PDB file of C-alpha atoms in Angstrom:
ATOM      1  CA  UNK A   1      19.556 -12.348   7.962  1.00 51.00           C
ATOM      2  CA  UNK A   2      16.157 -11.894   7.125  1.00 55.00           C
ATOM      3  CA  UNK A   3      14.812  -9.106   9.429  1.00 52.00           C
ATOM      4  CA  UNK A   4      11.103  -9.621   8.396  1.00 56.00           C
ATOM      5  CA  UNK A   5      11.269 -12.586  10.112  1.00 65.00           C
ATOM      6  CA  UNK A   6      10.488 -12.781  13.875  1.00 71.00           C
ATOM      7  CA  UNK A   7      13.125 -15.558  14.562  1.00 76.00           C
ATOM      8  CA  UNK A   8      15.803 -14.413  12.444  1.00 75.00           C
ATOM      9  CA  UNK A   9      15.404 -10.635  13.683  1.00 76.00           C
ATOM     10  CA  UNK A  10      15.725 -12.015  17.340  1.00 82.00           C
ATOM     11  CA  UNK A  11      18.544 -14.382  16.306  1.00 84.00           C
ATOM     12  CA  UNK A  12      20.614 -10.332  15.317  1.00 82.00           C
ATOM     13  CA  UNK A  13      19.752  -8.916  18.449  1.00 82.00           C
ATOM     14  CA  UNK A  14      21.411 -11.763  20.547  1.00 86.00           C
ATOM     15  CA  UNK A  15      24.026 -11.478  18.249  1.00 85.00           C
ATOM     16  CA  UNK A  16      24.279  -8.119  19.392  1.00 81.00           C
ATOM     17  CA  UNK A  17      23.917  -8.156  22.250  1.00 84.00           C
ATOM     18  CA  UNK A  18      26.321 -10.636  22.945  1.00 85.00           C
ATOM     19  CA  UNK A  19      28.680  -9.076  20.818  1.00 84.00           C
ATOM     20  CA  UNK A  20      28.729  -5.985  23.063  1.00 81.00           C
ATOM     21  CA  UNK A  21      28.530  -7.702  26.361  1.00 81.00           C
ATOM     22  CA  UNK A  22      25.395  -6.910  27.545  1.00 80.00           C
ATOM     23  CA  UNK A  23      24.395  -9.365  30.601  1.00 81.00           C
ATOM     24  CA  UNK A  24      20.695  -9.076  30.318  1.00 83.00           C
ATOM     25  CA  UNK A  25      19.963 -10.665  26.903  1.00 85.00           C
ATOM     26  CA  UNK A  26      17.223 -12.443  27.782  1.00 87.00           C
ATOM     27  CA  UNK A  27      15.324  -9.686  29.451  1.00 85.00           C
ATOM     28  CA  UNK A  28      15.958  -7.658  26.468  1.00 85.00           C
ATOM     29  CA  UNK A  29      14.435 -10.159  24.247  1.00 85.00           C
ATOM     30  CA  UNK A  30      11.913 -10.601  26.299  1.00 86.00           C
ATOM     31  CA  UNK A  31      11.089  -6.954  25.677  1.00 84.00           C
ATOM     32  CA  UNK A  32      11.020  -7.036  22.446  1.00 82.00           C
ATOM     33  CA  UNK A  33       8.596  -9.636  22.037  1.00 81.00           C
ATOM     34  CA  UNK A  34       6.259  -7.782  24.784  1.00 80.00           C
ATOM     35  CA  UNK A  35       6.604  -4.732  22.488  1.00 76.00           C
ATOM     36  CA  UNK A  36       5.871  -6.741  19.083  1.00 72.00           C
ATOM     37  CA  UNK A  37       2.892  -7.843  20.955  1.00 72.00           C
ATOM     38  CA  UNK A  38       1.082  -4.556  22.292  1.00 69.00           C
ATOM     39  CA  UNK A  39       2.342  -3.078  18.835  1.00 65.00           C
ATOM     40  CA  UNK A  40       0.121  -6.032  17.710  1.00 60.00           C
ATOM     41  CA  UNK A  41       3.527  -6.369  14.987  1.00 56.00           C
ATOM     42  CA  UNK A  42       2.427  -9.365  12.833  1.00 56.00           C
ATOM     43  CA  UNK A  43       4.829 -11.809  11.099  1.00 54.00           C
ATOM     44  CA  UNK A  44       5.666 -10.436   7.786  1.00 55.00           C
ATOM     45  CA  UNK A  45       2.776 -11.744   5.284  1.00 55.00           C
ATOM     46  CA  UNK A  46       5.497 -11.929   2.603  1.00 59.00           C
ATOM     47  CA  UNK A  47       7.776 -14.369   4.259  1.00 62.00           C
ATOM     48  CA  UNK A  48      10.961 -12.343   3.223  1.00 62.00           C
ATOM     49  CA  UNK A  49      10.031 -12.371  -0.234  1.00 67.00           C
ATOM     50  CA  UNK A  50      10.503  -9.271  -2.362  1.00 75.00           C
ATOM     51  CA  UNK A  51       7.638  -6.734  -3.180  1.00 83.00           C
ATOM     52  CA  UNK A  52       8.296  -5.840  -7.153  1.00 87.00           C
ATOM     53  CA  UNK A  53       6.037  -3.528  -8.266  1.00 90.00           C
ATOM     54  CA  UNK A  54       5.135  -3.688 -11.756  1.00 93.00           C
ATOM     55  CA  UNK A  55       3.033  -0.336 -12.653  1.00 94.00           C
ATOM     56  CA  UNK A  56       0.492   2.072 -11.089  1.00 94.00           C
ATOM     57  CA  UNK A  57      -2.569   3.739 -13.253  1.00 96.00           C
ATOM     58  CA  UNK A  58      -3.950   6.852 -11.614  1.00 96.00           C
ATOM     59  CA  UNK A  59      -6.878   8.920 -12.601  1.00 95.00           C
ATOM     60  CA  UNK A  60      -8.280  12.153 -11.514  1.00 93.00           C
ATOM     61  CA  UNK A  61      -6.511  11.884  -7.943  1.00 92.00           C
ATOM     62  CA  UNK A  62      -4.969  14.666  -6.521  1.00 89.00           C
ATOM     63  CA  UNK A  63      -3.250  16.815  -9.395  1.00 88.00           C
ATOM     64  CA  UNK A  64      -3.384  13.588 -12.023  1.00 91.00           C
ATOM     65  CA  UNK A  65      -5.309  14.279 -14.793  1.00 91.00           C
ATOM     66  CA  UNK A  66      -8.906  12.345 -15.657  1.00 92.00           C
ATOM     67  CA  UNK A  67      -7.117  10.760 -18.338  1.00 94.00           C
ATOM     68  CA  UNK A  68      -5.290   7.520 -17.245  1.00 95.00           C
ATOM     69  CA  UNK A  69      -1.871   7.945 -16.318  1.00 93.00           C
ATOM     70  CA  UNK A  70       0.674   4.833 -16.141  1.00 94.00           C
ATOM     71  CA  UNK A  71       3.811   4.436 -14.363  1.00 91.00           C
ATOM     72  CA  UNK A  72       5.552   1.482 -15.328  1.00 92.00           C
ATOM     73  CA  UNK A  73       8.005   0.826 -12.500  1.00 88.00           C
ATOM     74  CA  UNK A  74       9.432  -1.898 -14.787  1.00 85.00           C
ATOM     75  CA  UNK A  75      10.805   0.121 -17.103  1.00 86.00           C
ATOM     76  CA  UNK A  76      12.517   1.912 -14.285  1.00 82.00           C
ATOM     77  CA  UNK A  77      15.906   0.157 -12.752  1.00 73.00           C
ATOM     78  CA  UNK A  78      18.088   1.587 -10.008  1.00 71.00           C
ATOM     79  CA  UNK A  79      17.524   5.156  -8.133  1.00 72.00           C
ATOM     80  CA  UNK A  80      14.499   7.498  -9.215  1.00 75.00           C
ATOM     81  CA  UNK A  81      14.801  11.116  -8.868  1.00 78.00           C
ATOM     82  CA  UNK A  82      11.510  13.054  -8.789  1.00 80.00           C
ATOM     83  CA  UNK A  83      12.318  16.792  -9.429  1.00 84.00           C
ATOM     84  CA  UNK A  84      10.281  19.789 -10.217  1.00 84.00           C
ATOM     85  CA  UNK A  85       9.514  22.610  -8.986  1.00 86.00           C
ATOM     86  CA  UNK A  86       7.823  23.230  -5.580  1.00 85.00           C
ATOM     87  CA  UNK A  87       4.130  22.246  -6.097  1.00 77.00           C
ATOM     88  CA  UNK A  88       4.269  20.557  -9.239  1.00 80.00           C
ATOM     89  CA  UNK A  89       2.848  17.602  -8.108  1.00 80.00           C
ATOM     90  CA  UNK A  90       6.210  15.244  -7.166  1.00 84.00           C
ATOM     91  CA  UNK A  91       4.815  14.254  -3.942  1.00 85.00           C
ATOM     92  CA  UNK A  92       1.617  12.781  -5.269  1.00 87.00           C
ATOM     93  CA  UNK A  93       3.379   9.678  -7.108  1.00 88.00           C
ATOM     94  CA  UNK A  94       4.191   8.367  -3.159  1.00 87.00           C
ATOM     95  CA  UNK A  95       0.628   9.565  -1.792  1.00 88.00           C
ATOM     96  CA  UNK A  96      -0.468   7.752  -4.385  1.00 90.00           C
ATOM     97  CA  UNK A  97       1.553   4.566  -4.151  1.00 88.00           C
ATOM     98  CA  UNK A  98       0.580   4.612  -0.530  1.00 86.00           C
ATOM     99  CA  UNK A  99      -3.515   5.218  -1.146  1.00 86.00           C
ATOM    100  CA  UNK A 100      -3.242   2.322  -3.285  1.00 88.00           C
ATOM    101  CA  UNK A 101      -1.714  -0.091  -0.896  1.00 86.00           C
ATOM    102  CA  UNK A 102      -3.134   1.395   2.178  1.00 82.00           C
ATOM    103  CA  UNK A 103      -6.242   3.708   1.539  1.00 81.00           C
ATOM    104  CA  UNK A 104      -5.061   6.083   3.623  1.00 78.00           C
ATOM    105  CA  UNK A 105      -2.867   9.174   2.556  1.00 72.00           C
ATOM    106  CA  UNK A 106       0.843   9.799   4.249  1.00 66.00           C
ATOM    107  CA  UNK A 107       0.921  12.302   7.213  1.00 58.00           C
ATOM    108  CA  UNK A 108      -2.948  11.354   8.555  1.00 52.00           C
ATOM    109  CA  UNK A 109      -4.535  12.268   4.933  1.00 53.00           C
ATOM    110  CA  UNK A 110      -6.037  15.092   4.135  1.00 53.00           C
ATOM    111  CA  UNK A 111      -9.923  15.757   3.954  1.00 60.00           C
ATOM    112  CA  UNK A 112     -11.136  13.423   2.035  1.00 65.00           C
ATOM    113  CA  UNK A 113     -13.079  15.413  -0.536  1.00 66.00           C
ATOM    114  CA  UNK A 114      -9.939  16.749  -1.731  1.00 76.00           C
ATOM    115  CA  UNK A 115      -8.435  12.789  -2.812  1.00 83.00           C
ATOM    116  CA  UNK A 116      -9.532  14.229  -5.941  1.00 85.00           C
ATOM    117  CA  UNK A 117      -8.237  16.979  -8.423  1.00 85.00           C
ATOM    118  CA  UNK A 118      -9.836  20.155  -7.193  1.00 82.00           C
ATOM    119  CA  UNK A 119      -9.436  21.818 -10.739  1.00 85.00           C
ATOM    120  CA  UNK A 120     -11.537  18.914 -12.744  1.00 88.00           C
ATOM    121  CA  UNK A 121     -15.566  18.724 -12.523  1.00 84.00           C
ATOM    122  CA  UNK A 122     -15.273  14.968 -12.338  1.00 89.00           C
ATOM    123  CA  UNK A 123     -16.452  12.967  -9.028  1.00 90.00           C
ATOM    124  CA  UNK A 124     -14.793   9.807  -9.019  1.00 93.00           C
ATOM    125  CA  UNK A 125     -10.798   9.044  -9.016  1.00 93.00           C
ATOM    126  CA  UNK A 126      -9.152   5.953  -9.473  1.00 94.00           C
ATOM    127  CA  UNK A 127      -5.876   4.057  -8.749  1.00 95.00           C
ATOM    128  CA  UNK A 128      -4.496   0.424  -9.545  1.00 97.00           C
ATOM    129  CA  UNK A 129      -1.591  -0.956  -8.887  1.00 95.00           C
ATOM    130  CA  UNK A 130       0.042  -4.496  -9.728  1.00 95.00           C
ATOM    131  CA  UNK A 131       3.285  -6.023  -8.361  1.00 92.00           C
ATOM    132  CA  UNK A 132       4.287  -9.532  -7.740  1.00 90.00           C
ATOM    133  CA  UNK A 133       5.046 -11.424  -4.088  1.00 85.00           C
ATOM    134  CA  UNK A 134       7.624 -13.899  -5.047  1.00 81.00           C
ATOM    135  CA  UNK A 135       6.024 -15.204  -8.209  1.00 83.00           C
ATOM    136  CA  UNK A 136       2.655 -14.437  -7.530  1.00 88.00           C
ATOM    137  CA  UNK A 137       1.196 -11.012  -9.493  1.00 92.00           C
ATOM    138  CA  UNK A 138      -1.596  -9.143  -7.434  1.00 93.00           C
ATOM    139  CA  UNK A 139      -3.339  -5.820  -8.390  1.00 94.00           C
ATOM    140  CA  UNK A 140      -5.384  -3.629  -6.019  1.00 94.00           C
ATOM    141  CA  UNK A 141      -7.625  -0.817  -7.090  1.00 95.00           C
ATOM    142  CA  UNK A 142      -9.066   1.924  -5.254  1.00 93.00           C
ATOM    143  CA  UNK A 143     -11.633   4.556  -6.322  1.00 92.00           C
ATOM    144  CA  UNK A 144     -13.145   7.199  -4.262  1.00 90.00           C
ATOM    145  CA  UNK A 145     -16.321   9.089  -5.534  1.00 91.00           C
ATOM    146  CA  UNK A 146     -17.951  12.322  -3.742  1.00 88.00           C
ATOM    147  CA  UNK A 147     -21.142  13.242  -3.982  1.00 88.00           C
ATOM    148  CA  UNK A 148     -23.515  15.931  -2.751  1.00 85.00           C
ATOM    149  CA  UNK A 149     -26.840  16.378  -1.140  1.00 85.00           C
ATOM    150  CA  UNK A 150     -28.986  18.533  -1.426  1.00 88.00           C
ATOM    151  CA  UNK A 151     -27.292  20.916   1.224  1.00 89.00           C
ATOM    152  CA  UNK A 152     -24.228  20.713  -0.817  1.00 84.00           C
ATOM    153  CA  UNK A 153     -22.600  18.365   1.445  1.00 86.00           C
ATOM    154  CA  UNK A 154     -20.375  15.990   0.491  1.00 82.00           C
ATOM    155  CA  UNK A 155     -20.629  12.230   0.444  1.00 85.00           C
ATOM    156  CA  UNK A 156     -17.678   9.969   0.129  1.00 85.00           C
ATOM    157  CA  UNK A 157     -17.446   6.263  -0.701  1.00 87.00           C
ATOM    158  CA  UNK A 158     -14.627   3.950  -1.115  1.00 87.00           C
ATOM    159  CA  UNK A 159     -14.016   0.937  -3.514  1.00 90.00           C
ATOM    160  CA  UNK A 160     -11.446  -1.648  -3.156  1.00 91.00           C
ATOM    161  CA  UNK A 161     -10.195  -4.553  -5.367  1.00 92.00           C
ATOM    162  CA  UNK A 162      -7.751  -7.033  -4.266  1.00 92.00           C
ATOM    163  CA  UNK A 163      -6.715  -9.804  -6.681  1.00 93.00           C
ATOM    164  CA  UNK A 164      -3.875 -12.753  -7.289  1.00 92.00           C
ATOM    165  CA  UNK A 165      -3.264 -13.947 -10.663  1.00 93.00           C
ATOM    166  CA  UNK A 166      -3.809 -17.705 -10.888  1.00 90.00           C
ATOM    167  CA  UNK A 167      -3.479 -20.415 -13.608  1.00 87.00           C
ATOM    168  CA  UNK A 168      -6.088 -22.153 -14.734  1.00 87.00           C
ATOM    169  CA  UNK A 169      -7.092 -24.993 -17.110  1.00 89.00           C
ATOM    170  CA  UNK A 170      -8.397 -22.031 -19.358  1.00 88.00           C
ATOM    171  CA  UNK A 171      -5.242 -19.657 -18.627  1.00 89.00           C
ATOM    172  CA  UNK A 172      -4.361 -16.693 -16.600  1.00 90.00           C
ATOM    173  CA  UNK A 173      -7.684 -15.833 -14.345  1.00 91.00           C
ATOM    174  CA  UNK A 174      -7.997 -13.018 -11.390  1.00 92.00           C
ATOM    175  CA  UNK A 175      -9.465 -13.973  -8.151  1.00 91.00           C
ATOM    176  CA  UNK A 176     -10.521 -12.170  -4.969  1.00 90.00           C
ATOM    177  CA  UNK A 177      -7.831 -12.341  -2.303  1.00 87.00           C
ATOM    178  CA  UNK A 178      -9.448 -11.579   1.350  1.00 71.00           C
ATOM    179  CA  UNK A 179      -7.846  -9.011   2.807  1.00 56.00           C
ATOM    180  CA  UNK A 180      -7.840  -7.949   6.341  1.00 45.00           C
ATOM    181  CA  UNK A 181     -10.540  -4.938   5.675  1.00 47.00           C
ATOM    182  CA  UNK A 182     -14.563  -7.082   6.052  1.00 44.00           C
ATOM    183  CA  UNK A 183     -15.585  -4.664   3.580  1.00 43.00           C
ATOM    184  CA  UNK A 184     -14.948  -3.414   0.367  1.00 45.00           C
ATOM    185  CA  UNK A 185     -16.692  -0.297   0.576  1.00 47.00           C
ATOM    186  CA  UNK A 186     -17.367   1.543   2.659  1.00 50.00           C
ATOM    187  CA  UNK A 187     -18.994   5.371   3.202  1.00 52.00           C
ATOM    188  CA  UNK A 188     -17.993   8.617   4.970  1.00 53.00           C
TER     189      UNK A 188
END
C-alpha cells in the first residue's frame, strides 16, 4: 500500500477499521478527508516514487567550512551513524539537508544572520543538493548573503535554484522547474 497516495491511504484505514469493528467508517473517513483539507495536505508530488539523494555541497553554512564540502550519499548504503562529540557540528548535516530542500532551518530556524559560520569573515554561504524522483535528477541550490548598513545592521537575501535534468538533441541540459515559491529571491 502506497500511503502517499490519498486513495490507497484511505483504502488502509477502511481496512482498519473494518478489521476492528468499528461501525462508523464512513464518518471516520469523512474526517479524514475534512482534516487533509484544512491541513491543506496535497497529493504527494512524487506519486509514490522514491526520493534518492545523490550528494549535498555545503559552503560556509553554519560550522562548514568556506571551502566546499561534499557528501556523496551514494557512496553511502544502509544506516548512517553521525557521532561526535557534543557540539561538533553532527546536527548541521540534517539542518542542512533540510535548508536545502526547504529554506527554512528545523525547530523554527534560528536568526537568520547566523545561517552562516560565525567564526569565518565571509558573507555569503551556499548549499546544493541533487537527487533523482524516479528517473528524473533535480538539484536545488540555496545561498544566503548578509550584509550591513551603515548602522551595522544586517541585511539578508536569499537565492534559490531549482532544476530537472533533461535530454536533449545536444545531450544532458538543466532547466528551471517552477516551484511553488513566485520568487527566487527574496530579502529580509
Amino acid at each position: 500500500v502506497d500511503i502517499n497516495n490519498r486513495d490507497s491511504a484511505e483504502k488502509l484505514l477502511v481496512e482498519f477499521l473494518d478489521s476492528n469493528d468499528y461501525d462508523n467508517v464512513d464518518d471516520v473517513v469523512e474526517l479524514s478527508r475534512d482534516i487533509d483539507i484544512k491541513l491543506d495536505i496535497k497529493t504527494n508530488l512524487t506519486n509514490g516514487r522514491r526520493i534518492e539523494f545523490e550528494s549535498m555541497e555545503v559552503s560556509n553554512l553554519l560550522s562548514f567550512s568556506s571551502e566546499t564540502t561534499t557528501f556523496d550519499f551514494d557512496a553511502i548504503k544502509g544506516s548512517v551513524l553521525l557521532q561526535g562529540n557534543n557540539f561538533s557540528g553532527k546536527s548541521n548535516l540534517p539542518k542542512t539537508l533540510i535548508f536545502s530542500l526547504f529554506g527554512k532551518m528545523p525547530n523554527g530556524g534560528a536568526d537568520s544572520t547566523k545561517l552562516l559560520n560565525m567564526y569565518l569573515n565571509n558573507p555569503k554561504g551556499w548549499v546544493r543538493i541533487y537527487f533523482k524522483i524516479g528517473s528524473t535528477r533535480y538539484y536545488v541550490y540555496r545561498s544566503v548573503t548578509i550584509t550591513k548598513n551603515k548602522k551595522e545592521e544586517s541585511k539578508v537575501s536569499y537565492q534559490v535554484e531549482f532544476k530537472r535534468e533533461i535530454h536533449t538533441e545536444n545531450g544532458l541540459v538543466w532547466e528551471d522547474v517552477e516551484s511553488e515559491t513566485k520568487a527566487t529571491e527574496k530579502t529580509e
